[in-house]
Coordinates of C-alpha atoms in Angstrom, one line a residue:
Chain A
X1 CA 0.0 0.2 -0.1
X2 CA 1.5 3.2 -1.0
X3 CA 2.3 5.8 1.8
X4 CA 2.7 8.8 -0.7
X5 CA 1.8 10.3 -4.4
X6 CA 4.1 11.8 -6.4
X7 CA 2.1 13.8 -9.2
X8 CA 3.3 15.3 -12.2
X9 CA 1.1 18.6 -13.0
X10 CA 1.3 19.5 -16.6
X11 CA -0.3 16.8 -18.6
X12 CA -1.9 15.0 -15.5
X13 CA -3.6 18.1 -13.5
X14 CA -3.5 20.8 -15.9
X15 CA -3.4 21.7 -19.6
X16 CA -3.0 24.9 -21.2
X17 CA -5.3 27.4 -18.7
X18 CA -7.8 24.8 -17.3
X19 CA -7.9 22.0 -14.9
X20 CA -8.0 18.2 -16.1
X21 CA -11.6 16.9 -15.5
X22 CA -11.8 15.3 -12.4
X23 CA -8.4 16.2 -11.1
X24 CA -9.0 18.6 -8.5
X25 CA -11.3 16.0 -7.1
X26 CA -8.8 13.5 -7.6
X27 CA -6.1 15.5 -5.7
X28 CA -8.7 16.3 -2.8
X29 CA -9.2 12.4 -2.1
X30 CA -5.6 11.5 -1.7
X31 CA -5.7 14.4 1.1
X32 CA -8.4 13.0 2.7
X33 CA -7.2 9.4 2.5
X34 CA -4.3 11.5 4.4
X35 CA -1.3 10.2 2.0
X36 CA 1.9 12.1 1.3
X37 CA 1.8 14.5 -1.6
X38 CA 4.4 16.4 -3.6
X39 CA 3.6 17.7 -7.3
X40 CA 7.0 17.2 -9.4
X41 CA 7.3 19.1 -12.2
X42 CA 9.8 19.5 -15.1
X43 CA 7.7 22.3 -16.7
X44 CA 10.5 25.2 -16.8
X45 CA 8.7 28.1 -19.1
X46 CA 6.9 29.3 -15.6
X47 CA 8.4 30.6 -12.0
X48 CA 6.7 28.4 -9.3
X49 CA 5.3 31.1 -7.3
X50 CA 3.3 32.1 -10.6
X51 CA 2.4 28.3 -11.5
X52 CA 1.3 27.8 -7.9
X53 CA -0.7 31.1 -8.1
X54 CA -2.3 29.8 -11.8
X55 CA -3.4 26.5 -10.0
X56 CA -4.7 27.9 -7.1
X57 CA -7.0 30.4 -9.6
X58 CA -8.1 26.7 -11.2
X59 CA -9.4 25.6 -7.7
X60 CA -6.6 23.2 -7.0
X61 CA -5.7 23.3 -3.4
X62 CA -1.8 23.5 -3.4
X63 CA 0.9 25.2 -1.1
X64 CA 4.7 26.2 -2.2
X65 CA 6.4 23.4 0.1
X66 CA 4.6 20.5 -1.8
X67 CA 5.9 21.5 -5.5
X68 CA 9.1 20.2 -6.8
X69 CA 10.9 22.1 -9.7
X70 CA 14.2 21.6 -11.1
X71 CA 15.3 25.3 -10.6
X72 CA 15.1 25.0 -6.7
X73 CA 17.1 21.6 -7.5
X74 CA 19.5 23.7 -9.7
X75 CA 20.1 26.5 -7.3
X76 CA 20.9 24.2 -4.3
X77 CA 23.1 22.5 -6.7
X78 CA 25.2 25.8 -7.8
X79 CA 25.2 27.5 -4.3
X80 CA 26.7 23.7 -2.9
X81 CA 29.7 23.9 -5.7
X82 CA 29.7 27.6 -5.7
X83 CA 29.6 27.9 -9.7
X84 CA 27.9 30.5 -11.7
X85 CA 25.0 29.5 -13.5
X86 CA 25.6 30.3 -17.4
X87 CA 21.6 30.1 -18.4
X88 CA 20.0 29.1 -21.1
X89 CA 16.4 28.9 -19.8
X90 CA 13.3 30.5 -20.7
X91 CA 13.0 34.6 -19.7
X92 CA 10.3 34.0 -17.1
X93 CA 12.6 31.2 -15.2
X94 CA 15.8 34.0 -14.9
X95 CA 14.7 35.7 -11.8
X96 CA 14.5 31.9 -10.2
X97 CA 18.4 32.0 -10.3
X98 CA 18.8 35.6 -8.5
X99 CA 21.6 35.4 -6.3
X100 CA 22.1 31.4 -7.0
X101 CA 25.7 30.0 -7.0
X102 CA 29.0 31.7 -6.4
X103 CA 32.5 32.3 -8.0
X104 CA 34.4 29.6 -8.6
X105 CA 33.4 28.5 -12.3
X106 CA 31.0 28.0 -14.6
X107 CA 27.9 25.9 -15.0
X108 CA 25.8 26.1 -18.2
X109 CA 21.9 25.6 -17.1
X110 CA 19.5 24.4 -20.0
X111 CA 15.9 24.4 -19.6
X112 CA 12.8 24.6 -21.8
X113 CA 14.1 28.1 -23.2
X114 CA 11.2 28.2 -26.3
X115 CA 12.2 31.0 -28.3
X116 CA 15.1 31.8 -26.3
X117 CA 16.9 28.7 -28.1
X118 CA 18.7 30.8 -31.0
X119 CA 21.5 29.5 -32.4
X120 CA 23.4 32.4 -30.8
X121 CA 22.5 31.1 -27.3
X122 CA 23.0 27.4 -28.2
X123 CA 26.5 28.4 -29.4
X124 CA 27.3 30.4 -26.7
X125 CA 26.5 28.0 -24.0
X126 CA 28.4 25.0 -26.3
X127 CA 31.4 27.7 -26.0
X128 CA 31.2 27.5 -22.6
X129 CA 31.2 24.0 -22.3
X130 CA 34.3 23.4 -24.5
X131 CA 35.8 26.1 -22.3
X132 CA 35.2 23.4 -19.5
X133 CA 31.9 24.6 -17.6
X134 CA 29.6 22.3 -15.5
X135 CA 26.6 20.7 -17.6
X136 CA 23.3 21.2 -16.2
X137 CA 19.9 19.7 -17.6
X138 CA 16.7 21.2 -15.6
X139 CA 15.2 18.4 -17.6
X140 CA 15.8 15.9 -20.5
X141 CA 12.0 15.9 -21.8
X142 CA 12.0 15.4 -25.4
X143 CA 8.6 16.7 -26.0
X144 CA 5.8 18.6 -24.8
X145 CA 1.6 19.2 -25.7
X146 CA 1.7 22.9 -26.7
X147 CA -0.9 25.3 -26.5
X148 CA -2.4 24.3 -29.5
X149 CA -2.9 20.5 -28.6
X150 CA 0.3 19.7 -30.7
X151 CA 3.7 18.3 -29.5
X152 CA 6.5 20.5 -29.5
X153 CA 10.0 20.3 -28.5
X154 CA 11.6 20.4 -25.5
X155 CA 14.6 20.9 -23.5
X156 CA 15.9 17.3 -24.0
X157 CA 16.1 18.1 -27.8
X158 CA 18.5 20.9 -27.1
X159 CA 20.0 19.3 -24.3
X160 CA 20.8 16.1 -27.1
X161 CA 22.4 18.7 -29.2
X162 CA 24.7 20.3 -26.6
X163 CA 25.4 17.0 -26.0
X164 CA 26.1 15.5 -29.1
X165 CA 28.5 18.3 -30.2
X166 CA 30.5 18.2 -26.8
X167 CA 30.9 14.6 -26.7
X168 CA 29.7 15.2 -22.7
X169 CA 26.8 13.8 -20.9
X170 CA 24.6 16.3 -18.9
X171 CA 23.5 15.9 -15.4
X172 CA 19.6 16.0 -15.0
X173 CA 18.1 17.8 -12.3
X174 CA 14.7 17.3 -12.9
X175 CA 12.8 13.6 -13.1
X176 CA 14.0 11.0 -14.2
X177 CA 17.4 11.9 -11.9
X178 CA 16.9 9.7 -9.0
X179 CA 18.6 12.9 -6.7
X180 CA 15.3 14.3 -7.6
X181 CA 12.7 11.5 -6.6
X182 CA 14.6 11.0 -3.6
X183 CA 14.8 14.5 -2.4
X184 CA 11.1 15.0 -2.5
X185 CA 11.1 11.3 -1.0
X186 CA 12.9 12.6 2.0
X187 CA 10.7 16.0 2.9
X188 CA 7.4 12.9 3.2
X189 CA 10.0 11.0 5.4
X190 CA 8.9 8.2 2.9
X191 CA 11.1 5.4 1.2
X192 CA 11.0 4.8 -2.5
X193 CA 8.8 1.9 -2.1
X194 CA 6.4 3.4 -0.4
X195 CA 5.7 6.0 -3.2
X196 CA 3.5 6.2 -6.4
X197 CA 4.5 8.4 -9.0
X198 CA 1.5 9.5 -11.8
X199 CA 2.5 11.3 -14.8
X200 CA 2.0 11.6 -18.6
X201 CA 5.2 11.5 -19.8
X202 CA 6.1 7.5 -20.1
X203 CA 9.9 8.3 -20.0
X204 CA 10.7 10.9 -17.5
X205 CA 7.8 10.3 -15.4
X206 CA 6.5 6.6 -15.4
X207 CA 10.0 4.6 -16.7
X208 CA 12.0 6.9 -15.0
X209 CA 10.2 6.6 -11.1
X210 CA 10.7 2.7 -11.7
X211 CA 14.4 2.9 -12.9
X212 CA 14.9 5.2 -9.6
X213 CA 13.4 2.3 -7.6
X214 CA 10.1 4.2 -7.0
X215 CA 7.2 1.7 -6.2
X216 CA 4.6 1.9 -8.7
X217 CA 4.4 4.4 -11.4
X218 CA 1.0 4.8 -13.2
X219 CA 0.6 6.5 -16.9
X220 CA -2.5 8.8 -17.8
X221 CA -3.8 9.0 -21.1
X222 CA -4.2 12.6 -20.7
X223 CA -1.9 15.4 -21.5
X224 CA 0.7 14.3 -24.2
X225 CA 0.1 11.0 -23.8
X226 CA 0.0 9.2 -27.4
X227 CA -1.1 5.7 -27.7
X228 CA 1.7 2.9 -27.6
X229 CA 4.2 5.4 -25.4
X230 CA 3.9 2.6 -22.9
X231 CA 5.4 0.4 -25.1
X232 CA 8.4 2.6 -25.9
X233 CA 9.8 2.7 -22.5
X234 CA 11.6 0.4 -20.3
X235 CA 10.9 -0.7 -17.7
X236 CA 6.9 -0.1 -18.7
X237 CA 4.4 1.3 -16.4
X238 CA 2.6 -0.2 -13.3
X239 CA -0.5 0.7 -15.0
X240 CA -1.8 2.6 -18.0
X241 CA -5.0 4.5 -16.5
X242 CA -7.4 7.0 -18.5
X243 CA -6.6 10.2 -16.0
X244 CA -5.5 11.4 -12.7
X245 CA -9.5 10.5 -11.1
X246 CA -8.9 6.7 -12.5
X247 CA -5.0 6.8 -10.6
X248 CA -6.4 7.9 -7.5
X249 CA -9.3 5.3 -7.4
X250 CA -6.6 3.0 -8.4
X251 CA -4.1 4.2 -5.7
X252 CA -7.0 4.2 -2.7
X253 CA -8.9 1.2 -3.8
Chain B
X1 CA 49.4 3.0 -54.5
X2 CA 46.4 5.7 -54.4
X3 CA 44.9 6.3 -57.5
X4 CA 42.6 9.4 -56.8
X5 CA 42.7 11.8 -53.8
X6 CA 39.3 13.2 -52.2
X7 CA 39.9 16.3 -50.2
X8 CA 37.8 18.2 -47.8
X9 CA 37.8 21.6 -48.5
X10 CA 37.3 24.0 -45.3
X11 CA 40.2 23.5 -42.8
X12 CA 42.1 21.5 -45.2
X13 CA 42.5 23.9 -48.5
X14 CA 41.3 26.8 -47.3
X15 CA 40.1 28.8 -43.9
X16 CA 37.8 31.9 -43.7
X17 CA 38.6 34.0 -46.6
X18 CA 42.3 32.8 -47.3
X19 CA 44.2 29.5 -48.7
X20 CA 46.2 27.4 -46.1
X21 CA 49.6 28.1 -46.5
X22 CA 51.4 25.5 -49.3
X23 CA 47.4 23.8 -50.4
X24 CA 47.4 25.6 -53.3
X25 CA 50.8 24.1 -54.3
X26 CA 50.0 20.6 -52.7
X27 CA 46.6 20.5 -55.1
X28 CA 48.8 21.4 -58.0
X29 CA 51.7 18.3 -57.3
X30 CA 48.5 15.8 -57.5
X31 CA 47.1 17.2 -60.5
X32 CA 50.5 16.8 -62.4
X33 CA 51.2 13.5 -60.6
X34 CA 47.9 12.3 -62.7
X35 CA 45.8 11.2 -60.0
X36 CA 42.2 11.6 -59.8
X37 CA 40.9 14.0 -57.6
X38 CA 37.6 15.3 -56.0
X39 CA 37.1 18.0 -53.6
X40 CA 33.9 16.3 -51.0
X41 CA 32.6 19.3 -48.9
X42 CA 29.9 19.0 -45.7
X43 CA 29.8 22.9 -45.9
X44 CA 26.5 24.0 -46.0
X45 CA 26.5 27.5 -45.7
X46 CA 27.5 28.7 -49.3
X47 CA 25.8 27.7 -53.1
X48 CA 28.2 25.9 -54.7
X49 CA 29.0 28.3 -57.5
X50 CA 29.8 30.8 -54.9
X51 CA 32.3 28.3 -53.1
X52 CA 34.1 27.4 -56.4
X53 CA 34.2 31.1 -57.4
X54 CA 35.9 32.0 -53.6
X55 CA 38.1 29.0 -54.2
X56 CA 39.3 30.4 -57.5
X57 CA 39.8 34.0 -56.2
X58 CA 42.5 32.4 -53.6
X59 CA 44.6 30.8 -56.8
X60 CA 42.9 27.2 -56.3
X61 CA 43.0 25.5 -59.8
X62 CA 39.1 24.1 -59.5
X63 CA 36.1 22.9 -61.3
X64 CA 32.0 22.7 -61.1
X65 CA 32.2 19.1 -61.8
X66 CA 35.3 18.2 -59.1
X67 CA 33.2 19.7 -55.9
X68 CA 30.7 16.9 -54.2
X69 CA 27.8 18.7 -51.9
X70 CA 25.4 17.2 -50.0
X71 CA 22.9 19.6 -51.7
X72 CA 23.4 18.3 -55.0
X73 CA 23.4 14.4 -53.4
X74 CA 19.8 15.6 -52.0
X75 CA 18.5 17.1 -54.9
X76 CA 19.1 13.7 -56.8
X77 CA 17.2 11.9 -53.6
X78 CA 14.2 14.1 -53.4
X79 CA 13.9 14.0 -57.4
X80 CA 14.5 9.9 -57.3
X81 CA 11.2 9.7 -54.8
X82 CA 9.1 13.0 -55.8
X83 CA 9.3 14.0 -52.3
X84 CA 8.8 17.9 -51.4
X85 CA 11.9 19.5 -49.6
X86 CA 11.0 21.5 -45.8
X87 CA 14.0 23.2 -45.5
X88 CA 16.1 23.8 -42.7
X89 CA 19.1 24.9 -44.3
X90 CA 21.1 28.3 -44.4
X91 CA 19.2 30.9 -46.8
X92 CA 22.2 31.0 -48.8
X93 CA 21.4 27.4 -49.7
X94 CA 18.0 28.0 -50.5
X95 CA 18.7 28.3 -54.6
X96 CA 20.3 24.9 -54.7
X97 CA 17.0 23.2 -54.1
X98 CA 15.1 25.3 -56.4
X99 CA 12.8 22.6 -58.6
X100 CA 14.0 19.9 -56.6
X101 CA 11.8 17.1 -55.7
X102 CA 8.1 16.4 -56.2
X103 CA 4.8 16.3 -54.6
X104 CA 4.4 12.5 -53.4
X105 CA 5.4 13.4 -49.9
X106 CA 7.5 15.2 -47.6
X107 CA 11.2 15.3 -46.8
X108 CA 12.6 17.5 -43.8
X109 CA 16.1 18.5 -44.9
X110 CA 18.5 19.6 -42.0
X111 CA 21.4 21.2 -43.2
X112 CA 23.9 24.0 -41.3
X113 CA 21.0 26.6 -41.0
X114 CA 23.5 28.7 -38.8
X115 CA 21.2 31.6 -37.1
X116 CA 17.9 29.8 -39.7
X117 CA 18.3 27.5 -36.1
X118 CA 15.0 29.3 -34.2
X119 CA 13.0 27.4 -32.1
X120 CA 10.3 27.9 -34.4
X121 CA 12.1 26.5 -37.5
X122 CA 13.0 23.5 -35.3
X123 CA 9.9 22.7 -34.1
X124 CA 8.2 23.2 -37.6
X125 CA 10.6 21.0 -38.7
X126 CA 10.2 18.7 -35.7
X127 CA 6.2 18.7 -36.4
X128 CA 6.7 17.5 -39.9
X129 CA 8.9 14.7 -38.8
X130 CA 5.8 14.0 -36.5
X131 CA 3.2 14.0 -39.3
X132 CA 5.6 11.3 -41.1
X133 CA 8.0 13.0 -43.2
X134 CA 11.2 11.6 -44.6
X135 CA 14.3 12.9 -42.4
X136 CA 17.4 13.7 -44.3
X137 CA 20.3 15.5 -43.3
X138 CA 22.9 16.9 -45.4
X139 CA 25.7 16.5 -42.6
X140 CA 26.2 15.1 -39.1
X141 CA 29.8 17.6 -38.0
X142 CA 29.5 18.3 -34.8
X143 CA 31.5 21.4 -34.8
X144 CA 33.3 23.6 -37.3
X145 CA 35.7 26.1 -37.1
X146 CA 34.4 29.2 -37.0
X147 CA 35.2 33.2 -38.6
X148 CA 36.6 34.0 -35.1
X149 CA 38.8 31.0 -35.0
X150 CA 36.5 29.4 -31.8
X151 CA 34.4 25.7 -32.5
X152 CA 30.8 26.6 -33.3
X153 CA 28.0 24.4 -33.6
X154 CA 27.4 22.6 -36.8
X155 CA 24.5 21.0 -38.5
X156 CA 25.0 17.6 -36.7
X157 CA 24.1 19.1 -33.3
X158 CA 20.4 19.8 -35.0
X159 CA 20.0 16.6 -36.4
X160 CA 20.9 15.2 -33.0
X161 CA 18.3 17.4 -31.5
X162 CA 15.5 16.7 -33.9
X163 CA 16.4 12.5 -33.7
X164 CA 16.3 12.7 -30.3
X165 CA 12.8 14.3 -30.0
X166 CA 11.4 11.9 -33.0
X167 CA 13.2 9.0 -31.7
X168 CA 14.0 8.5 -35.3
X169 CA 17.5 8.6 -37.1
X170 CA 18.2 10.7 -40.3
X171 CA 19.6 9.2 -43.7
X172 CA 22.7 11.3 -43.5
X173 CA 23.6 12.3 -47.4
X174 CA 27.4 14.1 -46.6
X175 CA 30.3 12.6 -45.1
X176 CA 30.3 10.0 -44.0
X177 CA 27.9 8.5 -45.4
X178 CA 29.2 5.4 -47.4
X179 CA 26.8 6.1 -50.8
X180 CA 28.5 9.6 -50.9
X181 CA 31.8 8.7 -51.1
X182 CA 30.2 5.7 -53.5
X183 CA 28.9 8.3 -55.9
X184 CA 32.0 10.2 -56.2
X185 CA 34.5 7.3 -56.4
X186 CA 32.0 6.7 -59.7
X187 CA 32.5 9.7 -61.6
X188 CA 36.6 8.8 -60.9
X189 CA 36.3 5.2 -62.2
X190 CA 38.0 4.3 -58.9
X191 CA 37.3 1.6 -56.1
X192 CA 37.2 2.5 -52.7
X193 CA 40.4 0.6 -51.9
X194 CA 42.2 2.9 -54.7
X195 CA 41.4 6.3 -52.9
X196 CA 42.7 8.4 -49.8
X197 CA 40.4 10.3 -48.1
X198 CA 42.4 13.9 -46.8
X199 CA 40.2 16.0 -43.7
X200 CA 40.4 18.1 -41.0
X201 CA 37.4 16.3 -39.5
X202 CA 38.4 12.8 -37.9
X203 CA 35.1 11.6 -37.8
X204 CA 33.0 12.7 -40.7
X205 CA 36.5 13.2 -42.9
X206 CA 38.4 10.7 -41.6
X207 CA 36.7 7.6 -39.2
X208 CA 33.6 8.0 -41.6
X209 CA 35.9 7.1 -44.9
X210 CA 37.6 4.3 -43.4
X211 CA 34.3 3.1 -42.0
X212 CA 33.3 3.1 -45.9
X213 CA 36.0 1.4 -47.0
X214 CA 38.2 3.7 -48.6
X215 CA 41.6 2.7 -48.5
X216 CA 43.1 5.2 -46.5
X217 CA 42.4 8.7 -44.6
X218 CA 44.9 11.1 -43.6
X219 CA 43.9 13.8 -40.8
X220 CA 45.9 17.3 -41.1
X221 CA 46.4 19.3 -37.8
X222 CA 44.8 22.5 -39.6
X223 CA 41.2 23.8 -39.6
X224 CA 39.4 22.5 -36.8
X225 CA 41.9 20.1 -35.6
X226 CA 42.3 19.9 -31.5
X227 CA 45.2 17.4 -30.4
X228 CA 43.5 13.9 -29.3
X229 CA 40.7 14.2 -32.0
X230 CA 42.3 10.9 -33.7
X231 CA 42.2 9.1 -30.3
X232 CA 38.2 10.0 -30.0
X233 CA 37.3 8.2 -33.3
X234 CA 37.4 4.3 -34.6
X235 CA 38.8 3.4 -37.1
X236 CA 41.8 5.9 -36.1
X237 CA 43.5 7.5 -38.8
X238 CA 46.1 5.7 -41.3
X239 CA 48.0 9.0 -40.6
X240 CA 48.0 12.1 -38.5
X241 CA 50.0 15.4 -40.5
X242 CA 50.6 18.9 -40.3
X243 CA 49.0 20.1 -43.4
X244 CA 47.8 19.3 -46.7
X245 CA 51.0 19.8 -48.2
X246 CA 52.4 17.0 -45.9
X247 CA 49.6 14.7 -46.7
X248 CA 50.4 15.2 -50.6
X249 CA 53.9 14.5 -49.8
X250 CA 53.1 11.2 -48.4
X251 CA 50.6 10.1 -51.0
X252 CA 53.6 11.0 -53.8
X253 CA 55.9 10.0 -51.8

């Protein structure tokens, strides 16, 4: 039996500017059941405070300390090493790095920069890496479901571009980094086996969680989910469910 | 003994707007010796006619039918299949695709688009690929030596980005595609074993040529070469030489 539930946000709880039908109630049922709850998002186009405000506006009960973002982890990482971030992130996320890091050396930080992924910005990051900067990625997601309902390129594609050119591997700080899951579980006082992850990204949310030792991981058919996603990953999901409402039914039942 | 020599251009014969010292003479010596000669370039920021004009301006004896470019091969490829190109190439190269292809379907063609690699352009190409378009790459080079003398991101990084996001593999038409080498050798009436390749890109020029069955491949220490490049590839170069002049000495001696 699960002691805590880790929920992806975009594509699971909300999509664009509205909550996914049944999701708000489903989160409420988890709270009523007394399960530990954390929201883990790789969305790096919105500052955390704004994201929470937007979710509350949709009727979701959620507080800042329940939300884990890669930017937060990145700041801790930079502070621990005294490294100065060279940001290749969305302009909306720049503020999250104010006062982060030190002056010991450089670290390139790649998030979902969106239209900030110009050739010039990519090449500047590349040259920093060639000069020896550390290489951080806030996420490695391939795609996300865009406002127009179609898939769009996510940060992972541009991380892959820089990895290919430099022959180096980025340190990924968001899902599916085991450290990211562990940090969240520590705040809940739970073990990996006691947790269930629910997400719409078969790779980062589901296979990633299982590979990191999370007890179970459910793939929802909302958000960016496309038929067959569950067959393209290893380990395969514990179960594939229609949406968060069905996921919560399973977890509680 | 080699019957023909395949030369990379940028970083071997010229760099920026000048010929590499000794290179013009070296090419002349190959001609005098009666060896078959072809220039194979993955440079996809300049139309072929302009490139040849520029090289002639540097004092190099070179004719259009001696130069093989991926754009040329891509046009043949598109025509053979009747596919319409969706171009993600440098604006200077667009003209090379005028009248190319048909209307049977789409093919995304990725070259070194330079500042044309915007998020919007990358995402448009990605969506074409998701919709089932064929996936062509004019080159897969990781880096090139830029006008300021530093390494910059080449087409390969952006090809890798699209490959990662789509989980597909591009068909590479330039070096190190064995088809590209074969097309060139056919025009010379030579076998793979009778050819020597000279290049500054340890991967695309040298290891690629050897993997494609070319008899020998020499890596020059000019252009984008960096110490240790020869150790990062497999197969390793037949020899590493200072420049084209030394390469020609070896080939003729």
